[in-house]
């Protein structure tokens, strides 16, 4: 009973922080003609409610794809339709076809913020609580502390409740998937992860670790016996879940192709805006987007992504374990973020989720990474006027982590001697603080208007490359010494 009492307190604290952030501005508020992601979510509700399902992904006079055309999988569209149904009941003007474009009011803002909170309560928060309760060999206090720190992670709060998106839905489904396959509920875990992919295609960042972990389990059971049965069941679950989600779009081949074209728009280029990955950072010195043909950019990004994640995936397939699975999720997601094609700054949340899951095992490095991940989105957060919420939530998260975890505690010499990274950590944090102050207080040179944004992305990218090497060393080091159950304090 004591555990659940404190878990309820933690959830209430997380909800309070979320609602406080939601009282601030949102993406594109009062900025026509395109407004921002808030308007994109509202517009999808307008489109899905007023148009037949076959027209949701097609350009027409009633659905101009240049104006926030739907570019997420069917489950996102169904969610938009469900929200639109409720919106129609409350105020039909919110989703009126054409005339509701750019609609803004306090009542509508309250409605939209509430939809995010409800999605969080139904999917993401229960997954976090159950995951922390299932952690083994730690005290109730540590389980509660772990839940608190995960729920206070500022990146997800600022994007979903400040900028405005529904990332907690796809990340929540993914977390249910992690929980399922880690506890040998392989079919339920696979189903949950399929729902995650069908909500946001970026969940493909996590797909290879899921595939390798489950395939490794099948190998371990023996492909001529129980392993073959499990493999067939998993195939059936995946095929059935995708079929049900995509069924309305399988009626015509052109329908399916159009949805896929919307989900993977290669014409947008190697990267958009200022994102803290290798290609955007390298573009500072050599304009690869202008020099190389599009198909060459795709090939290069694929090769770098594949090669960077291959060692961890091979190791997970050969030696499947829940701990190795979580660290491989981090490594693969980070490889996708750094090297893949068409990456957005908000995609770092896909790396942050599995890092949250290893917070109890490597609190120092996990806390450091999660702070950098939030800092990497600084240009976007400043654009949305979320400076103060960013500062407050990051401070709250850092205080919680340093209070409940031995972030700067002694480290075993047998591991990676994390204490030697303290100077690097302090240097990294100091750089982030100084760059934030410069961005807020100074005007960039006229010839370099994006100077501070580019510096934020470059510094963050250098940190992420360091973390990629670190997490891969953790994976291989664990393999070398065979100490899968030993925690890194």
Coordinates of C-alpha atoms in Angstrom, one line a residue:
X1 CA 0.0 0.0 0.0
X2 CA 2.8 2.4 0.8
X3 CA 4.3 2.0 -2.6
X4 CA 1.0 2.8 -4.4
X5 CA 0.4 5.8 -2.1
X6 CA 3.7 7.3 -3.1
X7 CA 3.2 6.4 -6.8
X8 CA -0.1 8.3 -6.7
X9 CA 1.7 11.3 -5.2
X10 CA 4.4 11.1 -7.9
X11 CA 1.7 11.0 -10.7
X12 CA 0.0 14.0 -9.2
X13 CA 3.3 15.9 -9.2
X14 CA 3.9 15.0 -12.8
X15 CA 0.4 16.1 -13.8
X16 CA 0.8 19.4 -11.9
X17 CA 4.0 20.2 -13.8
X18 CA 2.4 19.2 -17.1
X19 CA -0.6 21.4 -16.5
X20 CA 1.5 24.4 -15.4
X21 CA 3.5 24.2 -18.6
X22 CA 0.3 23.9 -20.7
X23 CA -0.7 27.4 -19.4
X24 CA 2.0 28.9 -21.5
X25 CA 2.1 29.6 -25.2
X26 CA 2.1 27.0 -28.0
X27 CA 3.6 26.5 -31.4
X28 CA 2.5 29.2 -33.9
X29 CA 0.2 31.0 -31.6
X30 CA -1.1 34.1 -33.4
X31 CA 1.3 33.6 -36.3
X32 CA -0.5 33.2 -39.6
X33 CA -0.7 31.9 -42.3
X34 CA 0.7 28.5 -41.2
X35 CA 0.6 29.0 -37.4
X36 CA 2.3 25.9 -36.0
X37 CA 2.0 22.3 -34.7
X38 CA -1.0 23.2 -32.6
X39 CA -2.9 24.3 -35.7
X40 CA -1.6 21.1 -37.5
X41 CA -3.3 18.9 -34.8
X42 CA -6.5 20.9 -35.0
X43 CA -6.5 20.8 -38.8
X44 CA -6.2 17.1 -38.8
X45 CA -9.3 16.9 -36.6
X46 CA -11.0 19.1 -39.2
X47 CA -10.0 17.0 -42.1
X48 CA -10.7 13.6 -40.6
X49 CA -14.1 14.6 -39.4
X50 CA -15.4 16.3 -42.5
X51 CA -13.9 14.2 -45.3
X52 CA -14.3 10.6 -46.3
X53 CA -11.4 8.4 -45.1
X54 CA -10.2 7.8 -48.7
X55 CA -9.5 11.6 -49.0
X56 CA -7.5 12.0 -45.8
X57 CA -4.1 11.7 -47.4
X58 CA -4.9 13.0 -50.9
X59 CA -4.6 16.6 -52.1
X60 CA -7.9 18.2 -53.0
X61 CA -9.8 21.5 -52.9
X62 CA -11.0 20.5 -49.4
X63 CA -7.6 19.1 -48.2
X64 CA -4.6 21.2 -49.3
X65 CA -1.6 19.0 -48.3
X66 CA 0.6 22.1 -48.4
X67 CA -1.4 23.3 -45.4
X68 CA -0.5 20.8 -42.7
X69 CA -1.4 17.8 -44.7
X70 CA -1.7 14.6 -42.7
X71 CA 1.7 12.9 -42.7
X72 CA 1.4 10.3 -39.9
X73 CA 0.2 6.7 -39.9
X74 CA -3.5 5.7 -39.7
X75 CA -3.6 5.4 -35.9
X76 CA -2.8 9.2 -35.6
X77 CA -5.6 9.9 -38.1
X78 CA -8.1 7.8 -36.0
X79 CA -7.0 9.6 -32.9
X80 CA -7.6 12.9 -34.6
X81 CA -11.1 11.7 -35.7
X82 CA -11.9 10.7 -32.1
X83 CA -10.8 14.1 -30.8
X84 CA -12.8 15.8 -33.6
X85 CA -16.0 13.9 -32.6
X86 CA -15.7 15.3 -29.1
X87 CA -14.9 18.8 -30.4
X88 CA -17.9 18.7 -32.6
X89 CA -20.1 18.0 -29.6
X90 CA -18.6 20.9 -27.6
X91 CA -18.3 23.5 -30.3
X92 CA -18.7 22.7 -34.1
X93 CA -16.8 25.9 -35.0
X94 CA -13.5 24.3 -33.8
X95 CA -13.5 21.8 -36.7
X96 CA -15.7 23.6 -39.4
X97 CA -14.3 22.8 -42.8
X98 CA -12.2 25.6 -44.2
X99 CA -13.5 28.4 -42.0
X100 CA -11.9 27.0 -38.8
X101 CA -8.3 27.5 -40.1
X102 CA -6.2 29.2 -37.5
X103 CA -9.0 29.0 -34.9
X104 CA -7.8 30.3 -31.5
X105 CA -9.6 30.7 -28.2
X106 CA -9.1 30.0 -24.6
X107 CA -11.8 27.4 -24.6
X108 CA -10.3 25.6 -27.5
X109 CA -6.8 25.8 -26.0
X110 CA -8.2 24.2 -22.8
X111 CA -9.8 21.4 -24.9
X112 CA -6.6 20.7 -26.9
X113 CA -4.5 20.7 -23.7
X114 CA -6.9 18.3 -22.0
X115 CA -6.7 15.8 -24.9
X116 CA -3.0 15.6 -24.4
X117 CA -3.4 15.1 -20.7
X118 CA -6.0 12.4 -21.1
X119 CA -3.7 10.5 -23.6
X120 CA -0.9 10.8 -21.1
X121 CA -3.1 9.4 -18.3
X122 CA -4.4 6.5 -20.4
X123 CA -1.2 5.4 -22.1
X124 CA 2.1 6.9 -21.0
X125 CA 1.8 7.5 -17.3
X126 CA 0.5 4.0 -16.4
X127 CA 3.3 2.4 -18.5
X128 CA 5.9 4.5 -16.6
X129 CA 4.4 3.5 -13.2
X130 CA 4.1 -0.2 -14.0
X131 CA 7.7 -0.3 -15.5
X132 CA 9.1 1.2 -12.3
X133 CA 7.1 -1.1 -10.1
X134 CA 8.5 -4.1 -12.1
X135 CA 12.2 -3.0 -11.5
X136 CA 13.9 -5.8 -9.6
X137 CA 16.4 -5.7 -6.8
X138 CA 15.8 -2.1 -5.7
X139 CA 13.8 -0.6 -2.9
X140 CA 10.4 0.9 -3.0
X141 CA 11.9 4.3 -2.5
X142 CA 14.1 3.9 -5.6
X143 CA 11.1 2.7 -7.6
X144 CA 9.1 5.8 -6.7
X145 CA 12.1 8.0 -7.3
X146 CA 12.6 6.5 -10.7
X147 CA 9.0 7.1 -11.7
X148 CA 9.3 10.7 -10.5
X149 CA 12.4 11.4 -12.5
X150 CA 11.0 9.8 -15.7
X151 CA 7.7 11.8 -15.3
X152 CA 9.6 15.0 -14.8
X153 CA 11.8 14.6 -17.9
X154 CA 11.5 18.2 -19.3
X155 CA 11.9 17.3 -23.1
X156 CA 8.6 15.4 -23.4
X157 CA 6.7 17.8 -21.2
X158 CA 7.9 20.9 -23.1
X159 CA 7.1 19.4 -26.5
X160 CA 3.7 17.9 -25.7
X161 CA 2.4 20.5 -23.3
X162 CA 4.3 23.6 -24.5
X163 CA 5.0 23.2 -28.2
X164 CA 2.0 20.9 -28.6
X165 CA 2.1 17.3 -29.9
X166 CA 1.0 13.9 -28.8
X167 CA 4.4 12.2 -28.5
X168 CA 3.3 10.5 -25.2
X169 CA 0.9 8.3 -27.2
X170 CA 3.6 6.6 -29.4
X171 CA 6.2 6.7 -26.6
X172 CA 3.6 5.2 -24.2
X173 CA 2.8 2.4 -26.6
X174 CA 6.5 1.8 -27.1
X175 CA 7.1 1.6 -23.3
X176 CA 4.2 -0.9 -23.0
X177 CA 6.1 -2.9 -25.7
X178 CA 9.3 -2.7 -23.8
X179 CA 7.6 -3.8 -20.6
X180 CA 5.9 -6.7 -22.4
X181 CA 8.9 -8.3 -24.1
X182 CA 11.1 -7.7 -21.0
X183 CA 8.6 -9.6 -18.9
X184 CA 8.2 -12.4 -21.4
X185 CA 4.7 -11.2 -22.5
X186 CA 6.1 -11.2 -26.0
X187 CA 2.8 -11.2 -27.9
X188 CA 1.3 -8.3 -25.9
X189 CA 4.6 -6.4 -26.2
X190 CA 4.7 -6.9 -29.9
X191 CA 1.2 -5.7 -30.3
X192 CA 1.9 -2.6 -28.2
X193 CA 4.9 -1.7 -30.3
X194 CA 3.0 -2.3 -33.6
X195 CA 0.5 0.3 -32.3
X196 CA 3.4 2.7 -31.6
X197 CA 4.7 2.4 -35.2
X198 CA 1.2 2.8 -36.5
X199 CA 0.8 6.0 -34.5
X200 CA 4.1 7.6 -35.5
X201 CA 6.5 6.2 -38.1
X202 CA 9.5 7.5 -36.2
X203 CA 9.1 4.6 -33.8
X204 CA 11.0 2.7 -36.5
X205 CA 14.0 4.0 -34.5
X206 CA 13.2 1.3 -32.0
X207 CA 12.2 -1.4 -34.4
X208 CA 15.6 -3.2 -34.8
X209 CA 16.1 -3.7 -31.1
X210 CA 12.6 -5.2 -30.8
X211 CA 13.2 -7.4 -33.8
X212 CA 16.7 -8.6 -32.6
X213 CA 15.6 -9.2 -29.0
X214 CA 12.6 -11.3 -30.0
X215 CA 14.6 -13.1 -32.7
X216 CA 17.3 -13.8 -30.1
X217 CA 14.6 -15.3 -27.8
X218 CA 13.4 -17.5 -30.6
X219 CA 16.9 -18.7 -31.3
X220 CA 17.4 -19.4 -27.6
X221 CA 14.2 -21.5 -27.5
X222 CA 15.3 -23.4 -30.6
X223 CA 13.9 -22.8 -34.1
X224 CA 12.9 -26.4 -34.4
X225 CA 10.7 -26.3 -31.3
X226 CA 9.2 -23.6 -29.0
X227 CA 11.2 -20.9 -30.8
X228 CA 9.5 -21.7 -34.1
X229 CA 6.1 -21.5 -32.5
X230 CA 6.9 -18.2 -30.9
X231 CA 8.2 -16.8 -34.1
X232 CA 5.0 -17.8 -36.0
X233 CA 2.8 -16.2 -33.3
X234 CA 4.8 -13.0 -33.5
X235 CA 4.5 -12.9 -37.2
X236 CA 0.7 -13.3 -36.9
X237 CA 0.4 -10.6 -34.3
X238 CA 2.4 -8.1 -36.5
X239 CA 0.5 -8.9 -39.7
X240 CA -2.9 -8.8 -38.0
X241 CA -2.2 -5.5 -36.2
X242 CA -0.9 -3.8 -39.3
X243 CA -3.8 -5.2 -41.4
X244 CA -6.4 -3.9 -38.9
X245 CA -4.8 -0.4 -38.8
X246 CA -4.4 -0.1 -42.5
X247 CA -7.5 -1.9 -43.7
X248 CA -9.4 1.2 -45.0
X249 CA -6.3 2.1 -47.1
X250 CA -5.8 -1.4 -48.6
X251 CA -8.9 -1.2 -50.7
X252 CA -6.9 0.4 -53.6
X253 CA -3.2 0.2 -54.4
X254 CA -3.0 3.9 -55.0
X255 CA -4.4 4.6 -51.5
X256 CA -1.6 2.5 -49.9
X257 CA 1.1 4.2 -52.0
X258 CA -0.2 7.7 -51.2
X259 CA -0.2 7.0 -47.4
X260 CA 3.4 5.7 -47.7
X261 CA 4.4 8.8 -49.7
X262 CA 3.1 11.0 -47.0
X263 CA 4.8 9.0 -44.3
X264 CA 8.2 9.1 -46.0
X265 CA 8.6 12.4 -47.9
X266 CA 12.1 12.1 -49.2
X267 CA 11.7 15.3 -51.2
X268 CA 12.0 17.3 -48.0
X269 CA 15.7 16.7 -47.9
X270 CA 18.4 15.3 -45.6
X271 CA 17.3 17.4 -42.6
X272 CA 14.9 20.2 -41.7
X273 CA 15.6 23.4 -39.7
X274 CA 18.3 23.2 -37.1
X275 CA 18.7 19.6 -35.8
X276 CA 21.5 18.4 -33.6
X277 CA 22.6 15.5 -35.9
X278 CA 25.7 14.8 -37.9
X279 CA 24.4 16.0 -41.3
X280 CA 23.2 19.4 -40.0
X281 CA 26.4 19.9 -38.1
X282 CA 28.6 18.8 -41.1
X283 CA 26.6 21.1 -43.3
X284 CA 28.2 24.1 -41.5
X285 CA 31.5 23.2 -43.1
X286 CA 30.4 21.6 -46.4
X287 CA 26.9 22.2 -47.9
X288 CA 26.2 18.5 -48.6
X289 CA 22.5 19.2 -49.2
X290 CA 23.5 21.3 -52.2
X291 CA 26.5 19.3 -53.5
X292 CA 25.2 15.7 -53.4
X293 CA 22.2 14.4 -55.4
X294 CA 19.2 13.3 -53.3
X295 CA 19.6 9.6 -53.9
X296 CA 23.3 9.8 -52.9
X297 CA 22.3 11.5 -49.6
X298 CA 19.8 8.7 -48.9
X299 CA 22.4 6.0 -49.6
X300 CA 25.1 7.7 -47.4
X301 CA 22.7 8.2 -44.5
X302 CA 21.5 4.6 -44.7
X303 CA 25.0 3.2 -44.7
X304 CA 26.2 5.3 -41.7
X305 CA 23.0 4.5 -39.8
X306 CA 23.2 0.8 -40.5
X307 CA 26.9 0.5 -39.7
X308 CA 26.6 2.4 -36.5
X309 CA 23.8 0.3 -35.0
X310 CA 25.0 -3.1 -36.4
X311 CA 27.4 -4.2 -33.6
X312 CA 24.8 -3.6 -30.8
X313 CA 22.0 -5.4 -32.8
X314 CA 24.2 -8.5 -33.5
X315 CA 25.2 -8.7 -29.8
X316 CA 21.5 -8.5 -28.7
X317 CA 20.5 -11.2 -31.2
X318 CA 23.2 -13.5 -30.0
X319 CA 22.8 -12.7 -26.3
X320 CA 19.3 -11.5 -25.6
X321 CA 18.7 -10.0 -22.2
X322 CA 16.3 -7.3 -20.9
X323 CA 19.2 -5.1 -19.8
X324 CA 21.0 -5.5 -23.2
X325 CA 17.6 -4.7 -24.9
X326 CA 17.3 -1.4 -23.1
X327 CA 20.8 -0.3 -23.9
X328 CA 20.4 -1.4 -27.5
X329 CA 17.3 0.7 -27.8
X330 CA 19.3 3.7 -26.7
X331 CA 22.2 3.0 -29.1
X332 CA 20.0 2.3 -32.2
X333 CA 17.7 5.3 -31.6
X334 CA 20.7 7.5 -31.2
X335 CA 22.2 6.1 -34.4
X336 CA 19.0 6.9 -36.3
X337 CA 18.9 10.4 -34.9
X338 CA 22.5 11.2 -35.7
X339 CA 22.8 9.6 -39.2
X340 CA 19.4 8.9 -40.8
X341 CA 17.5 10.8 -43.5
X342 CA 14.9 13.5 -42.7
X343 CA 15.4 13.9 -38.9
X344 CA 13.5 16.5 -36.9
X345 CA 14.8 18.1 -33.7
X346 CA 11.9 16.6 -31.7
X347 CA 13.0 13.1 -32.7
X348 CA 15.5 13.2 -29.9
X349 CA 12.6 12.2 -27.6
X350 CA 12.8 8.7 -29.2
X351 CA 16.3 8.4 -27.7
X352 CA 15.4 10.0 -24.4
X353 CA 12.7 7.4 -23.6
X354 CA 15.1 4.4 -23.4
X355 CA 17.6 6.6 -21.6
X356 CA 14.9 7.2 -19.0
X357 CA 14.6 3.4 -18.7
X358 CA 18.3 3.0 -17.7
X359 CA 18.2 6.0 -15.3
X360 CA 18.4 3.7 -12.3
X361 CA 21.4 1.8 -13.7
X362 CA 23.6 4.7 -15.0
X363 CA 22.1 7.8 -13.2
X364 CA 25.1 10.1 -13.9
X365 CA 25.2 9.5 -17.7
X366 CA 21.4 9.3 -18.1
X367 CA 20.9 12.6 -16.3
X368 CA 23.6 14.2 -18.4
X369 CA 22.1 12.9 -21.6
X370 CA 18.5 14.0 -20.8
X371 CA 19.7 17.5 -20.0
X372 CA 21.5 17.7 -23.3
X373 CA 18.5 16.3 -25.2
X374 CA 16.3 19.1 -23.9
X375 CA 19.0 21.7 -24.6
X376 CA 19.3 20.5 -28.2
X377 CA 15.7 21.7 -28.8
X378 CA 16.4 25.2 -27.5
X379 CA 15.9 27.1 -30.8
X380 CA 12.4 25.5 -31.1
X381 CA 11.6 26.2 -27.5
X382 CA 12.6 29.8 -27.7
X383 CA 10.6 30.2 -30.9
X384 CA 7.5 29.0 -28.9
X385 CA 8.3 31.4 -26.0
X386 CA 9.0 28.5 -23.6
X387 CA 12.3 29.8 -22.1
X388 CA 11.0 30.1 -18.5
X389 CA 9.2 26.7 -18.5
X390 CA 12.3 25.2 -20.0
X391 CA 14.6 26.6 -17.2
X392 CA 12.2 25.6 -14.4
X393 CA 11.5 22.1 -15.6
X394 CA 15.2 21.3 -16.3
X395 CA 16.1 22.6 -12.8
X396 CA 13.3 20.5 -11.2
X397 CA 14.5 17.4 -13.2
X398 CA 18.1 17.9 -12.2
X399 CA 17.3 18.4 -8.6
X400 CA 15.2 15.3 -8.5
X401 CA 17.9 13.2 -10.1
X402 CA 20.7 14.5 -7.9
X403 CA 18.5 14.0 -4.8
X404 CA 17.3 10.5 -5.3
X405 CA 20.2 9.0 -7.3
X406 CA 24.0 8.9 -6.6
X407 CA 24.6 10.9 -9.7
X408 CA 28.0 12.0 -8.5
X409 CA 28.6 9.0 -6.3
X410 CA 31.7 6.8 -6.3
X411 CA 32.0 4.5 -9.3
X412 CA 33.4 1.0 -9.5
X413 CA 36.8 0.8 -11.0
X414 CA 35.7 -2.3 -12.8
X415 CA 33.3 -0.3 -14.9
X416 CA 33.9 2.8 -17.1
X417 CA 35.1 5.0 -14.2
X418 CA 32.3 7.5 -14.7
X419 CA 33.9 9.8 -12.1
X420 CA 36.5 10.7 -14.7
X421 CA 33.6 12.2 -16.7
X422 CA 32.7 14.7 -14.1
X423 CA 34.9 17.4 -15.6
X424 CA 33.4 16.7 -19.0
X425 CA 29.9 16.9 -17.5
X426 CA 30.6 20.3 -15.8
X427 CA 32.2 21.6 -19.0
X428 CA 29.1 20.5 -21.0
X429 CA 26.6 22.0 -18.6
X430 CA 28.6 25.3 -18.4
X431 CA 28.7 25.5 -22.2
X432 CA 24.9 24.9 -22.4
X433 CA 24.3 27.6 -19.8
X434 CA 26.6 30.2 -21.5
X435 CA 25.1 29.4 -24.9
X436 CA 21.6 29.8 -23.6
X437 CA 22.4 33.1 -22.0
X438 CA 24.1 34.3 -25.2
X439 CA 21.1 33.2 -27.3
X440 CA 18.6 35.1 -25.0
X441 CA 20.6 38.3 -24.3
X442 CA 22.7 38.9 -27.5
X443 CA 21.8 39.6 -31.1
X444 CA 23.6 37.5 -33.6
X445 CA 25.7 39.2 -36.3
X446 CA 23.7 40.4 -39.3
X447 CA 25.7 38.1 -41.6
X448 CA 25.1 35.1 -39.4
X449 CA 21.5 35.4 -38.2
X450 CA 21.4 31.7 -37.2
X451 CA 24.7 31.7 -35.4
X452 CA 23.4 30.7 -31.9
X453 CA 21.0 28.1 -33.2
X454 CA 23.7 26.5 -35.2
X455 CA 26.1 26.5 -32.2
X456 CA 23.4 24.9 -30.1
X457 CA 22.9 22.1 -32.7
X458 CA 26.7 21.6 -33.1
X459 CA 27.5 21.4 -29.4
X460 CA 24.6 19.1 -28.8
X461 CA 25.7 16.9 -31.7
X462 CA 29.2 16.6 -30.3
X463 CA 27.7 15.5 -27.0
X464 CA 25.5 12.9 -28.7
X465 CA 28.4 11.4 -30.6
X466 CA 30.2 11.0 -27.3
X467 CA 27.1 9.3 -25.9
X468 CA 26.8 7.0 -28.9
X469 CA 30.4 5.8 -28.3
X470 CA 29.7 5.4 -24.6
X471 CA 26.6 3.4 -24.9
X472 CA 28.1 1.1 -27.4
X473 CA 31.1 0.5 -25.1
X474 CA 28.6 -0.3 -22.3
X475 CA 26.9 -2.9 -24.5
X476 CA 30.2 -4.5 -25.6
X477 CA 31.8 -4.2 -22.1
X478 CA 28.8 -6.1 -20.6
X479 CA 29.3 -8.8 -23.2
X480 CA 33.0 -9.1 -22.5
X481 CA 32.6 -9.5 -18.7
X482 CA 29.3 -11.3 -18.7
X483 CA 27.9 -9.2 -15.9
X484 CA 24.4 -8.5 -17.2
X485 CA 22.8 -8.2 -13.7
X486 CA 25.4 -6.0 -12.2
X487 CA 24.4 -2.3 -11.9
X488 CA 26.6 0.6 -12.8
X489 CA 26.2 3.1 -10.0

